[in-house]
Amino acid sequence: MKIAVYPGSFDPATNGHLDIIKRSGALFDKVIVAVLNNPNKKPLFSIKERMGILKKTCGNLENVEIDSFSGLLMDYAKSKNANTIVKGLRAVSDFEYELQMAHMNKKLNPDIETIFIMTSSKYSYLSSSLVKEVAQFGGCIRGLVPEIIEEDIYRRFKKVTV
Ligand code: PNS
C-alpha cells in the first residue's frame, strides 16, 4: 500500500495546500495530511482548529486522513507506515530549503522518499503567512483560502480599541 504523508503547519490551510492534497490523493492509496504541533510557534489557529478546517475542506476525499504530529517527521511517517513524504514546490526559492530537509530526512530514514508536486501556477505566490499579513491589514483574501475560514481569519486580527 502506498501511503504518503503531506506535512505542514497549515496555519491556516490555503487553496494551494488543498490543491496539493487533492492531487496527491490521486497518486497514493492513502494520504495523511499531518499538521505540525510546534510548541515554539504561536499559531493563529490551534491544532484542533487547523485540523477541523482541513477535515471540513477535504474530509470528503476517501483516501485522505487528517492528523497531527510533534517531533521528527521521519519518526511520525514511520509510525504510520508511510513510504513517501509529499511536499509542494511553489518556486525556486522554496527549493533550497526543501532540498536540505529532503536530504536530512533521507539521512534519518533512507526508506522514505520525499517527492515534490509543483504548485498550480495560480497558487504559486500563495503562502499562509502572506494570507495572514494581507488579512491583518484588511486586504482581500478571496479565492486564496477556503471560503469557510475567510471571515474567521479577519476576525482574529480585529483588535479591541478602547
Ligand atoms: O508548512 P511548513 O511550516 O513549511 O512545514 C514545515 C514542516 C512541518 C514540513 C517541517 O518543519 C517539519 O518536517 N518539521 C518536523 C520536525 C522535523 O522533522 N525536523 C527535521 C526536518 S529535516
PDB file of N, CA, C and O in Angstrom, residues 21-97:
ATOM      1  N   ILE A  21      -3.235  18.524  -1.824  1.00  0.00           N
ATOM      2  CA  ILE A  21      -3.870  17.369  -1.167  1.00  0.00           C
ATOM      3  C   ILE A  21      -4.689  16.573  -2.183  1.00  0.00           C
ATOM      4  O   ILE A  21      -4.583  15.345  -2.276  1.00  0.00           O
ATOM      5  N   LYS A  22      -5.500  17.283  -2.976  1.00  0.00           N
ATOM      6  CA  LYS A  22      -6.345  16.596  -3.967  1.00  0.00           C
ATOM      7  C   LYS A  22      -5.494  15.850  -4.989  1.00  0.00           C
ATOM      8  O   LYS A  22      -5.765  14.710  -5.331  1.00  0.00           O
ATOM      9  N   ARG A  23      -4.448  16.515  -5.456  1.00  0.00           N
ATOM     10  CA  ARG A  23      -3.601  15.883  -6.478  1.00  0.00           C
ATOM     11  C   ARG A  23      -2.809  14.713  -5.902  1.00  0.00           C
ATOM     12  O   ARG A  23      -2.606  13.707  -6.576  1.00  0.00           O
ATOM     13  N   SER A  24      -2.398  14.791  -4.636  1.00  0.00           N
ATOM     14  CA  SER A  24      -1.694  13.659  -4.014  1.00  0.00           C
ATOM     15  C   SER A  24      -2.647  12.485  -3.843  1.00  0.00           C
ATOM     16  O   SER A  24      -2.253  11.330  -4.000  1.00  0.00           O
ATOM     17  N   GLY A  25      -3.884  12.789  -3.517  1.00  0.00           N
ATOM     18  CA  GLY A  25      -4.885  11.741  -3.324  1.00  0.00           C
ATOM     19  C   GLY A  25      -5.055  10.878  -4.571  1.00  0.00           C
ATOM     20  O   GLY A  25      -5.388   9.695  -4.484  1.00  0.00           O
ATOM     21  N   ALA A  26      -4.806  11.475  -5.726  1.00  0.00           N
ATOM     22  CA  ALA A  26      -4.944  10.732  -6.985  1.00  0.00           C
ATOM     23  C   ALA A  26      -3.717   9.851  -7.252  1.00  0.00           C
ATOM     24  O   ALA A  26      -3.745   8.988  -8.123  1.00  0.00           O
ATOM     25  N   LEU A  27      -2.653  10.071  -6.486  1.00  0.00           N
ATOM     26  CA  LEU A  27      -1.394   9.341  -6.752  1.00  0.00           C
ATOM     27  C   LEU A  27      -1.117   8.223  -5.747  1.00  0.00           C
ATOM     28  O   LEU A  27      -0.360   7.309  -6.034  1.00  0.00           O
ATOM     29  N   PHE A  28      -1.711   8.345  -4.550  1.00  0.00           N
ATOM     30  CA  PHE A  28      -1.389   7.385  -3.485  1.00  0.00           C
ATOM     31  C   PHE A  28      -2.648   6.672  -2.999  1.00  0.00           C
ATOM     32  O   PHE A  28      -3.763   7.170  -3.172  1.00  0.00           O
ATOM     33  N   ASP A  29      -2.426   5.507  -2.367  1.00  0.00           N
ATOM     34  CA  ASP A  29      -3.573   4.777  -1.815  1.00  0.00           C
ATOM     35  C   ASP A  29      -4.141   5.557  -0.625  1.00  0.00           C
ATOM     36  O   ASP A  29      -5.342   5.599  -0.416  1.00  0.00           O
ATOM     37  N   LYS A  30      -3.227   6.137   0.128  1.00  0.00           N
ATOM     38  CA  LYS A  30      -3.674   6.932   1.287  1.00  0.00           C
ATOM     39  C   LYS A  30      -2.760   8.145   1.454  1.00  0.00           C
ATOM     40  O   LYS A  30      -1.540   8.011   1.311  1.00  0.00           O
ATOM     41  N   VAL A  31      -3.359   9.289   1.737  1.00  0.00           N
ATOM     42  CA  VAL A  31      -2.568  10.492   2.030  1.00  0.00           C
ATOM     43  C   VAL A  31      -2.935  10.963   3.435  1.00  0.00           C
ATOM     44  O   VAL A  31      -4.114  11.191   3.730  1.00  0.00           O
ATOM     45  N   ILE A  32      -1.910  11.079   4.273  1.00  0.00           N
ATOM     46  CA  ILE A  32      -2.151  11.587   5.619  1.00  0.00           C
ATOM     47  C   ILE A  32      -1.659  13.029   5.663  1.00  0.00           C
ATOM     48  O   ILE A  32      -0.464  13.291   5.489  1.00  0.00           O
ATOM     49  N   VAL A  33      -2.596  13.943   5.857  1.00  0.00           N
ATOM     50  CA  VAL A  33      -2.225  15.353   5.985  1.00  0.00           C
ATOM     51  C   VAL A  33      -1.871  15.546   7.453  1.00  0.00           C
ATOM     52  O   VAL A  33      -2.720  15.378   8.337  1.00  0.00           O
ATOM     53  N   ALA A  34      -0.590  15.847   7.711  1.00  0.00           N
ATOM     54  CA  ALA A  34      -0.104  15.863   9.098  1.00  0.00           C
ATOM     55  C   ALA A  34       0.224  17.285   9.529  1.00  0.00           C
ATOM     56  O   ALA A  34       1.140  17.915   9.010  1.00  0.00           O
ATOM     57  N   VAL A  35      -0.539  17.775  10.493  1.00  0.00           N
ATOM     58  CA  VAL A  35      -0.380  19.153  10.971  1.00  0.00           C
ATOM     59  C   VAL A  35       0.660  19.171  12.088  1.00  0.00           C
ATOM     60  O   VAL A  35       0.516  18.461  13.090  1.00  0.00           O
ATOM     61  N   LEU A  36       1.705  19.965  11.888  1.00  0.00           N
ATOM     62  CA  LEU A  36       2.779  20.019  12.882  1.00  0.00           C
ATOM     63  C   LEU A  36       2.352  20.797  14.122  1.00  0.00           C
ATOM     64  O   LEU A  36       1.891  21.932  14.035  1.00  0.00           O
ATOM     65  N   ASN A  37       2.514  20.145  15.268  1.00  0.00           N
ATOM     66  CA  ASN A  37       2.253  20.792  16.543  1.00  0.00           C
ATOM     67  C   ASN A  37       3.592  21.301  17.053  1.00  0.00           C
ATOM     68  O   ASN A  37       4.380  20.540  17.614  1.00  0.00           O
ATOM     69  N   ASN A  38       3.871  22.590  16.787  1.00  0.00           N
ATOM     70  CA  ASN A  38       5.176  23.148  17.129  1.00  0.00           C
ATOM     71  C   ASN A  38       5.050  24.094  18.329  1.00  0.00           C
ATOM     72  O   ASN A  38       4.560  25.213  18.202  1.00  0.00           O
ATOM     73  N   PRO A  39       5.510  23.646  19.505  1.00  0.00           N
ATOM     74  CA  PRO A  39       5.340  24.453  20.723  1.00  0.00           C
ATOM     75  C   PRO A  39       6.132  25.766  20.684  1.00  0.00           C
ATOM     76  O   PRO A  39       5.875  26.669  21.475  1.00  0.00           O
ATOM     77  N   ASN A  40       7.083  25.879  19.739  1.00  0.00           N
ATOM     78  CA  ASN A  40       7.894  27.104  19.664  1.00  0.00           C
ATOM     79  C   ASN A  40       7.211  28.209  18.858  1.00  0.00           C
ATOM     80  O   ASN A  40       7.701  29.328  18.798  1.00  0.00           O
ATOM     81  N   LYS A  41       6.105  27.879  18.196  1.00  0.00           N
ATOM     82  CA  LYS A  41       5.425  28.891  17.379  1.00  0.00           C
ATOM     83  C   LYS A  41       4.111  29.280  18.018  1.00  0.00           C
ATOM     84  O   LYS A  41       3.465  28.462  18.686  1.00  0.00           O
ATOM     85  N   LYS A  42       3.692  30.540  17.782  1.00  0.00           N
ATOM     86  CA  LYS A  42       2.397  30.970  18.281  1.00  0.00           C
ATOM     87  C   LYS A  42       1.462  31.055  17.069  1.00  0.00           C
ATOM     88  O   LYS A  42       1.455  32.053  16.349  1.00  0.00           O
ATOM     89  N   PRO A  43       0.687  30.016  16.831  1.00  0.00           N
ATOM     90  CA  PRO A  43      -0.132  29.996  15.615  1.00  0.00           C
ATOM     91  C   PRO A  43      -1.392  30.857  15.730  1.00  0.00           C
ATOM     92  O   PRO A  43      -1.814  31.200  16.838  1.00  0.00           O
ATOM     93  N   LEU A  44      -1.955  31.190  14.574  1.00  0.00           N
ATOM     94  CA  LEU A  44      -3.226  31.933  14.559  1.00  0.00           C
ATOM     95  C   LEU A  44      -4.360  30.977  14.919  1.00  0.00           C
ATOM     96  O   LEU A  44      -5.294  31.333  15.615  1.00  0.00           O
ATOM     97  N   PHE A  45      -4.274  29.754  14.416  1.00  0.00           N
ATOM     98  CA  PHE A  45      -5.292  28.727  14.688  1.00  0.00           C
ATOM     99  C   PHE A  45      -4.665  27.596  15.508  1.00  0.00           C
ATOM    100  O   PHE A  45      -3.526  27.194  15.227  1.00  0.00           O
ATOM    101  N   SER A  46      -5.428  27.081  16.469  1.00  0.00           N
ATOM    102  CA  SER A  46      -4.924  25.972  17.281  1.00  0.00           C
ATOM    103  C   SER A  46      -4.829  24.714  16.415  1.00  0.00           C
ATOM    104  O   SER A  46      -5.410  24.660  15.327  1.00  0.00           O
ATOM    105  N   ILE A  47      -4.149  23.728  16.934  1.00  0.00           N
ATOM    106  CA  ILE A  47      -4.037  22.453  16.211  1.00  0.00           C
ATOM    107  C   ILE A  47      -5.434  21.909  15.881  1.00  0.00           C
ATOM    108  O   ILE A  47      -5.711  21.494  14.761  1.00  0.00           O
ATOM    109  N   LYS A  48      -6.310  21.960  16.899  1.00  0.00           N
ATOM    110  CA  LYS A  48      -7.664  21.423  16.725  1.00  0.00           C
ATOM    111  C   LYS A  48      -8.391  22.174  15.598  1.00  0.00           C
ATOM    112  O   LYS A  48      -9.061  21.571  14.756  1.00  0.00           O
ATOM    113  N   GLU A  49      -8.234  23.502  15.603  1.00  0.00           N
ATOM    114  CA  GLU A  49      -8.898  24.316  14.580  1.00  0.00           C
ATOM    115  C   GLU A  49      -8.324  24.036  13.191  1.00  0.00           C
ATOM    116  O   GLU A  49      -9.061  23.911  12.207  1.00  0.00           O
ATOM    117  N   ARG A  50      -6.982  23.942  13.114  1.00  0.00           N
ATOM    118  CA  ARG A  50      -6.354  23.684  11.814  1.00  0.00           C
ATOM    119  C   ARG A  50      -6.793  22.332  11.254  1.00  0.00           C
ATOM    120  O   ARG A  50      -7.064  22.194  10.058  1.00  0.00           O
ATOM    121  N   MET A  51      -6.888  21.344  12.146  1.00  0.00           N
ATOM    122  CA  MET A  51      -7.340  20.020  11.690  1.00  0.00           C
ATOM    123  C   MET A  51      -8.810  20.080  11.274  1.00  0.00           C
ATOM    124  O   MET A  51      -9.217  19.452  10.291  1.00  0.00           O
ATOM    125  N   GLY A  52      -9.590  20.859  12.019  1.00  0.00           N
ATOM    126  CA  GLY A  52     -11.016  20.995  11.706  1.00  0.00           C
ATOM    127  C   GLY A  52     -11.223  21.606  10.324  1.00  0.00           C
ATOM    128  O   GLY A  52     -12.075  21.153   9.547  1.00  0.00           O
ATOM    129  N   ILE A  53     -10.438  22.631   9.999  1.00  0.00           N
ATOM    130  CA  ILE A  53     -10.539  23.290   8.689  1.00  0.00           C
ATOM    131  C   ILE A  53     -10.221  22.275   7.592  1.00  0.00           C
ATOM    132  O   ILE A  53     -10.928  22.172   6.588  1.00  0.00           O
ATOM    133  N   LEU A  54      -9.153  21.506   7.801  1.00  0.00           N
ATOM    134  CA  LEU A  54      -8.754  20.511   6.791  1.00  0.00           C
ATOM    135  C   LEU A  54      -9.821  19.426   6.651  1.00  0.00           C
ATOM    136  O   LEU A  54     -10.141  18.995   5.542  1.00  0.00           O
ATOM    137  N   LYS A  55     -10.390  19.015   7.789  1.00  0.00           N
ATOM    138  CA  LYS A  55     -11.422  17.968   7.733  1.00  0.00           C
ATOM    139  C   LYS A  55     -12.637  18.464   6.958  1.00  0.00           C
ATOM    140  O   LYS A  55     -13.218  17.745   6.155  1.00  0.00           O
ATOM    141  N   LYS A  56     -13.007  19.734   7.205  1.00  0.00           N
ATOM    142  CA  LYS A  56     -14.188  20.290   6.535  1.00  0.00           C
ATOM    143  C   LYS A  56     -13.948  20.455   5.036  1.00  0.00           C
ATOM    144  O   LYS A  56     -14.862  20.352   4.233  1.00  0.00           O
ATOM    145  N   THR A  57     -12.710  20.771   4.653  1.00  0.00           N
ATOM    146  CA  THR A  57     -12.461  21.109   3.254  1.00  0.00           C
ATOM    147  C   THR A  57     -11.984  19.933   2.413  1.00  0.00           C
ATOM    148  O   THR A  57     -12.143  19.950   1.205  1.00  0.00           O
ATOM    149  N   CYS A  58     -11.382  18.931   3.036  1.00  0.00           N
ATOM    150  CA  CYS A  58     -11.008  17.772   2.201  1.00  0.00           C
ATOM    151  C   CYS A  58     -11.315  16.447   2.877  1.00  0.00           C
ATOM    152  O   CYS A  58     -10.854  15.407   2.417  1.00  0.00           O
ATOM    153  N   GLY A  59     -12.116  16.486   3.920  1.00  0.00           N
ATOM    154  CA  GLY A  59     -12.524  15.270   4.599  1.00  0.00           C
ATOM    155  C   GLY A  59     -13.399  14.375   3.736  1.00  0.00           C
ATOM    156  O   GLY A  59     -13.578  13.197   4.020  1.00  0.00           O
ATOM    157  N   ASN A  60     -13.931  14.959   2.650  1.00  0.00           N
ATOM    158  CA  ASN A  60     -14.789  14.166   1.761  1.00  0.00           C
ATOM    159  C   ASN A  60     -13.969  13.277   0.821  1.00  0.00           C
ATOM    160  O   ASN A  60     -14.500  12.387   0.164  1.00  0.00           O
ATOM    161  N   LEU A  61     -12.669  13.515   0.756  1.00  0.00           N
ATOM    162  CA  LEU A  61     -11.811  12.683  -0.102  1.00  0.00           C
ATOM    163  C   LEU A  61     -11.547  11.366   0.621  1.00  0.00           C
ATOM    164  O   LEU A  61     -10.989  11.354   1.720  1.00  0.00           O
ATOM    165  N   GLU A  62     -11.968  10.274  -0.012  1.00  0.00           N
ATOM    166  CA  GLU A  62     -11.989   8.966   0.647  1.00  0.00           C
ATOM    167  C   GLU A  62     -10.646   8.509   1.216  1.00  0.00           C
ATOM    168  O   GLU A  62     -10.590   7.915   2.287  1.00  0.00           O
ATOM    169  N   ASN A  63      -9.576   8.787   0.473  1.00  0.00           N
ATOM    170  CA  ASN A  63      -8.279   8.258   0.896  1.00  0.00           C
ATOM    171  C   ASN A  63      -7.406   9.312   1.589  1.00  0.00           C
ATOM    172  O   ASN A  63      -6.199   9.169   1.672  1.00  0.00           O
ATOM    173  N   VAL A  64      -8.052  10.383   2.058  1.00  0.00           N
ATOM    174  CA  VAL A  64      -7.295  11.434   2.755  1.00  0.00           C
ATOM    175  C   VAL A  64      -7.658  11.437   4.236  1.00  0.00           C
ATOM    176  O   VAL A  64      -8.832  11.428   4.603  1.00  0.00           O
ATOM    177  N   GLU A  65      -6.610  11.425   5.065  1.00  0.00           N
ATOM    178  CA  GLU A  65      -6.800  11.399   6.515  1.00  0.00           C
ATOM    179  C   GLU A  65      -6.136  12.643   7.102  1.00  0.00           C
ATOM    180  O   GLU A  65      -5.102  13.067   6.597  1.00  0.00           O
ATOM    181  N   ILE A  66      -6.732  13.220   8.124  1.00  0.00           N
ATOM    182  CA  ILE A  66      -6.135  14.403   8.753  1.00  0.00           C
ATOM    183  C   ILE A  66      -5.638  14.007  10.141  1.00  0.00           C
ATOM    184  O   ILE A  66      -6.375  13.399  10.915  1.00  0.00           O
ATOM    185  N   ASP A  67      -4.382  14.387  10.427  1.00  0.00           N
ATOM    186  CA  ASP A  67      -3.799  14.009  11.715  1.00  0.00           C
ATOM    187  C   ASP A  67      -2.862  15.128  12.169  1.00  0.00           C
ATOM    188  O   ASP A  67      -2.662  16.107  11.436  1.00  0.00           O
ATOM    189  N   SER A  68      -2.307  14.996  13.354  1.00  0.00           N
ATOM    190  CA  SER A  68      -1.302  15.973  13.795  1.00  0.00           C
ATOM    191  C   SER A  68      -0.099  15.202  14.311  1.00  0.00           C
ATOM    192  O   SER A  68      -0.193  14.007  14.610  1.00  0.00           O
ATOM    193  N   PHE A  69       1.032  15.888  14.370  1.00  0.00           N
ATOM    194  CA  PHE A  69       2.222  15.234  14.912  1.00  0.00           C
ATOM    195  C   PHE A  69       3.117  16.254  15.582  1.00  0.00           C
ATOM    196  O   PHE A  69       3.004  17.458  15.339  1.00  0.00           O
ATOM    197  N   SER A  70       3.987  15.747  16.456  1.00  0.00           N
ATOM    198  CA  SER A  70       5.028  16.611  17.001  1.00  0.00           C
ATOM    199  C   SER A  70       6.318  15.804  16.940  1.00  0.00           C
ATOM    200  O   SER A  70       6.297  14.589  16.747  1.00  0.00           O
ATOM    201  N   GLY A  71       7.430  16.476  17.073  1.00  0.00           N
ATOM    202  CA  GLY A  71       8.712  15.772  16.970  1.00  0.00           C
ATOM    203  C   GLY A  71       9.145  15.630  15.532  1.00  0.00           C
ATOM    204  O   GLY A  71       8.744  16.419  14.666  1.00  0.00           O
ATOM    205  N   LEU A  72       9.944  14.600  15.272  1.00  0.00           N
ATOM    206  CA  LEU A  72      10.511  14.441  13.931  1.00  0.00           C
ATOM    207  C   LEU A  72       9.507  13.852  12.940  1.00  0.00           C
ATOM    208  O   LEU A  72       8.826  12.860  13.235  1.00  0.00           O
ATOM    209  N   LEU A  73       9.477  14.446  11.770  1.00  0.00           N
ATOM    210  CA  LEU A  73       8.581  13.965  10.708  1.00  0.00           C
ATOM    211  C   LEU A  73       8.878  12.504  10.360  1.00  0.00           C
ATOM    212  O   LEU A  73       7.961  11.711  10.135  1.00  0.00           O
ATOM    213  N   MET A  74      10.174  12.149  10.337  1.00  0.00           N
ATOM    214  CA  MET A  74      10.532  10.787   9.941  1.00  0.00           C
ATOM    215  C   MET A  74      10.020   9.749  10.940  1.00  0.00           C
ATOM    216  O   MET A  74       9.616   8.660  10.558  1.00  0.00           O
ATOM    217  N   ASP A  75      10.038  10.117  12.218  1.00  0.00           N
ATOM    218  CA  ASP A  75       9.512   9.193  13.239  1.00  0.00           C
ATOM    219  C   ASP A  75       8.010   9.017  13.062  1.00  0.00           C
ATOM    220  O   ASP A  75       7.477   7.917  13.153  1.00  0.00           O
ATOM    221  N   TYR A  76       7.353  10.156  12.783  1.00  0.00           N
ATOM    222  CA  TYR A  76       5.897  10.098  12.590  1.00  0.00           C
ATOM    223  C   TYR A  76       5.561   9.261  11.351  1.00  0.00           C
ATOM    224  O   TYR A  76       4.694   8.383  11.413  1.00  0.00           O
ATOM    225  N   ALA A  77       6.279   9.530  10.235  1.00  0.00           N
ATOM    226  CA  ALA A  77       5.987   8.817   8.986  1.00  0.00           C
ATOM    227  C   ALA A  77       6.159   7.309   9.177  1.00  0.00           C
ATOM    228  O   ALA A  77       5.333   6.508   8.723  1.00  0.00           O
ATOM    229  N   LYS A  78       7.223   6.934   9.893  1.00  0.00           N
ATOM    230  CA  LYS A  78       7.475   5.504  10.136  1.00  0.00           C
ATOM    231  C   LYS A  78       6.343   4.891  10.957  1.00  0.00           C
ATOM    232  O   LYS A  78       5.859   3.797  10.669  1.00  0.00           O
ATOM    233  N   SER A  79       5.883   5.647  11.941  1.00  0.00           N
ATOM    234  CA  SER A  79       4.810   5.123  12.796  1.00  0.00           C
ATOM    235  C   SER A  79       3.520   4.904  12.018  1.00  0.00           C
ATOM    236  O   SER A  79       2.646   4.157  12.427  1.00  0.00           O
ATOM    237  N   LYS A  80       3.403   5.580  10.883  1.00  0.00           N
ATOM    238  CA  LYS A  80       2.196   5.456  10.053  1.00  0.00           C
ATOM    239  C   LYS A  80       2.425   4.524   8.857  1.00  0.00           C
ATOM    240  O   LYS A  80       1.586   4.446   7.944  1.00  0.00           O
ATOM    241  N   ASN A  81       3.583   3.880   8.819  1.00  0.00           N
ATOM    242  CA  ASN A  81       3.955   3.010   7.689  1.00  0.00           C
ATOM    243  C   ASN A  81       3.975   3.733   6.354  1.00  0.00           C
ATOM    244  O   ASN A  81       3.680   3.139   5.313  1.00  0.00           O
ATOM    245  N   ALA A  82       4.278   5.023   6.399  1.00  0.00           N
ATOM    246  CA  ALA A  82       4.310   5.793   5.148  1.00  0.00           C
ATOM    247  C   ALA A  82       5.645   5.583   4.447  1.00  0.00           C
ATOM    248  O   ALA A  82       6.683   5.467   5.093  1.00  0.00           O
ATOM    249  N   ASN A  83       5.599   5.504   3.113  1.00  0.00           N
ATOM    250  CA  ASN A  83       6.853   5.345   2.363  1.00  0.00           C
ATOM    251  C   ASN A  83       7.235   6.617   1.608  1.00  0.00           C
ATOM    252  O   ASN A  83       8.283   6.690   0.990  1.00  0.00           O
ATOM    253  N   THR A  84       6.366   7.613   1.649  1.00  0.00           N
ATOM    254  CA  THR A  84       6.621   8.843   0.880  1.00  0.00           C
ATOM    255  C   THR A  84       6.206  10.075   1.678  1.00  0.00           C
ATOM    256  O   THR A  84       5.202  10.060   2.379  1.00  0.00           O
ATOM    257  N   ILE A  85       7.008  11.131   1.507  1.00  0.00           N
ATOM    258  CA  ILE A  85       6.629  12.456   2.022  1.00  0.00           C
ATOM    259  C   ILE A  85       6.310  13.296   0.799  1.00  0.00           C
ATOM    260  O   ILE A  85       7.090  13.333  -0.164  1.00  0.00           O
ATOM    261  N   VAL A  86       5.174  13.957   0.814  1.00  0.00           N
ATOM    262  CA  VAL A  86       4.803  14.852  -0.290  1.00  0.00           C
ATOM    263  C   VAL A  86       5.013  16.285   0.164  1.00  0.00           C
ATOM    264  O   VAL A  86       4.618  16.659   1.275  1.00  0.00           O
ATOM    265  N   LYS A  87       5.644  17.065  -0.703  1.00  0.00           N
ATOM    266  CA  LYS A  87       5.804  18.498  -0.436  1.00  0.00           C
ATOM    267  C   LYS A  87       5.379  19.252  -1.687  1.00  0.00           C
ATOM    268  O   LYS A  87       5.555  18.757  -2.804  1.00  0.00           O
ATOM    269  N   GLY A  88       4.863  20.454  -1.487  1.00  0.00           N
ATOM    270  CA  GLY A  88       4.529  21.299  -2.634  1.00  0.00           C
ATOM    271  C   GLY A  88       5.699  22.237  -2.906  1.00  0.00           C
ATOM    272  O   GLY A  88       6.331  22.727  -1.969  1.00  0.00           O
ATOM    273  N   LEU A  89       6.001  22.458  -4.161  1.00  0.00           N
ATOM    274  CA  LEU A  89       7.066  23.412  -4.525  1.00  0.00           C
ATOM    275  C   LEU A  89       6.439  24.548  -5.309  1.00  0.00           C
ATOM    276  O   LEU A  89       5.831  24.335  -6.349  1.00  0.00           O
ATOM    277  N   ARG A  90       6.606  25.766  -4.790  1.00  0.00           N
ATOM    278  CA  ARG A  90       5.999  26.914  -5.474  1.00  0.00           C
ATOM    279  C   ARG A  90       6.956  27.556  -6.451  1.00  0.00           C
ATOM    280  O   ARG A  90       6.584  27.953  -7.543  1.00  0.00           O
ATOM    281  N   ALA A  91       8.182  27.704  -6.019  1.00  0.00           N
ATOM    282  CA  ALA A  91       9.143  28.442  -6.842  1.00  0.00           C
ATOM    283  C   ALA A  91      10.544  27.997  -6.479  1.00  0.00           C
ATOM    284  O   ALA A  91      10.744  27.261  -5.506  1.00  0.00           O
ATOM    285  N   VAL A  92      11.514  28.468  -7.246  1.00  0.00           N
ATOM    286  CA  VAL A  92      12.909  28.098  -6.995  1.00  0.00           C
ATOM    287  C   VAL A  92      13.305  28.468  -5.564  1.00  0.00           C
ATOM    288  O   VAL A  92      14.079  27.761  -4.915  1.00  0.00           O
ATOM    289  N   SER A  93      12.713  29.554  -5.058  1.00  0.00           N
ATOM    290  CA  SER A  93      13.054  30.000  -3.702  1.00  0.00           C
ATOM    291  C   SER A  93      12.709  28.942  -2.645  1.00  0.00           C
ATOM    292  O   SER A  93      13.331  28.900  -1.589  1.00  0.00           O
ATOM    293  N   ASP A  94      11.728  28.105  -2.907  1.00  0.00           N
ATOM    294  CA  ASP A  94      11.398  27.027  -1.957  1.00  0.00           C
ATOM    295  C   ASP A  94      12.442  25.919  -2.003  1.00  0.00           C
ATOM    296  O   ASP A  94      12.615  25.156  -1.054  1.00  0.00           O
ATOM    297  N   PHE A  95      13.090  25.819  -3.157  1.00  0.00           N
ATOM    298  CA  PHE A  95      13.853  24.606  -3.453  1.00  0.00           C
ATOM    299  C   PHE A  95      15.010  24.348  -2.490  1.00  0.00           C
ATOM    300  O   PHE A  95      15.199  23.232  -2.007  1.00  0.00           O
ATOM    301  N   GLU A  96      15.772  25.411  -2.204  1.00  0.00           N
ATOM    302  CA  GLU A  96      16.984  25.219  -1.417  1.00  0.00           C
ATOM    303  C   GLU A  96      16.691  24.615  -0.036  1.00  0.00           C
ATOM    304  O   GLU A  96      17.309  23.646   0.379  1.00  0.00           O
ATOM    305  N   TYR A  97      15.706  25.189   0.637  1.00  0.00           N
ATOM    306  CA  TYR A  97      15.357  24.698   1.974  1.00  0.00           C
ATOM    307  C   TYR A  97      14.739  23.294   1.897  1.00  0.00           C
ATOM    308  O   TYR A  97      15.036  22.419   2.714  1.00  0.00           O
TER     309      TYR A  97
END
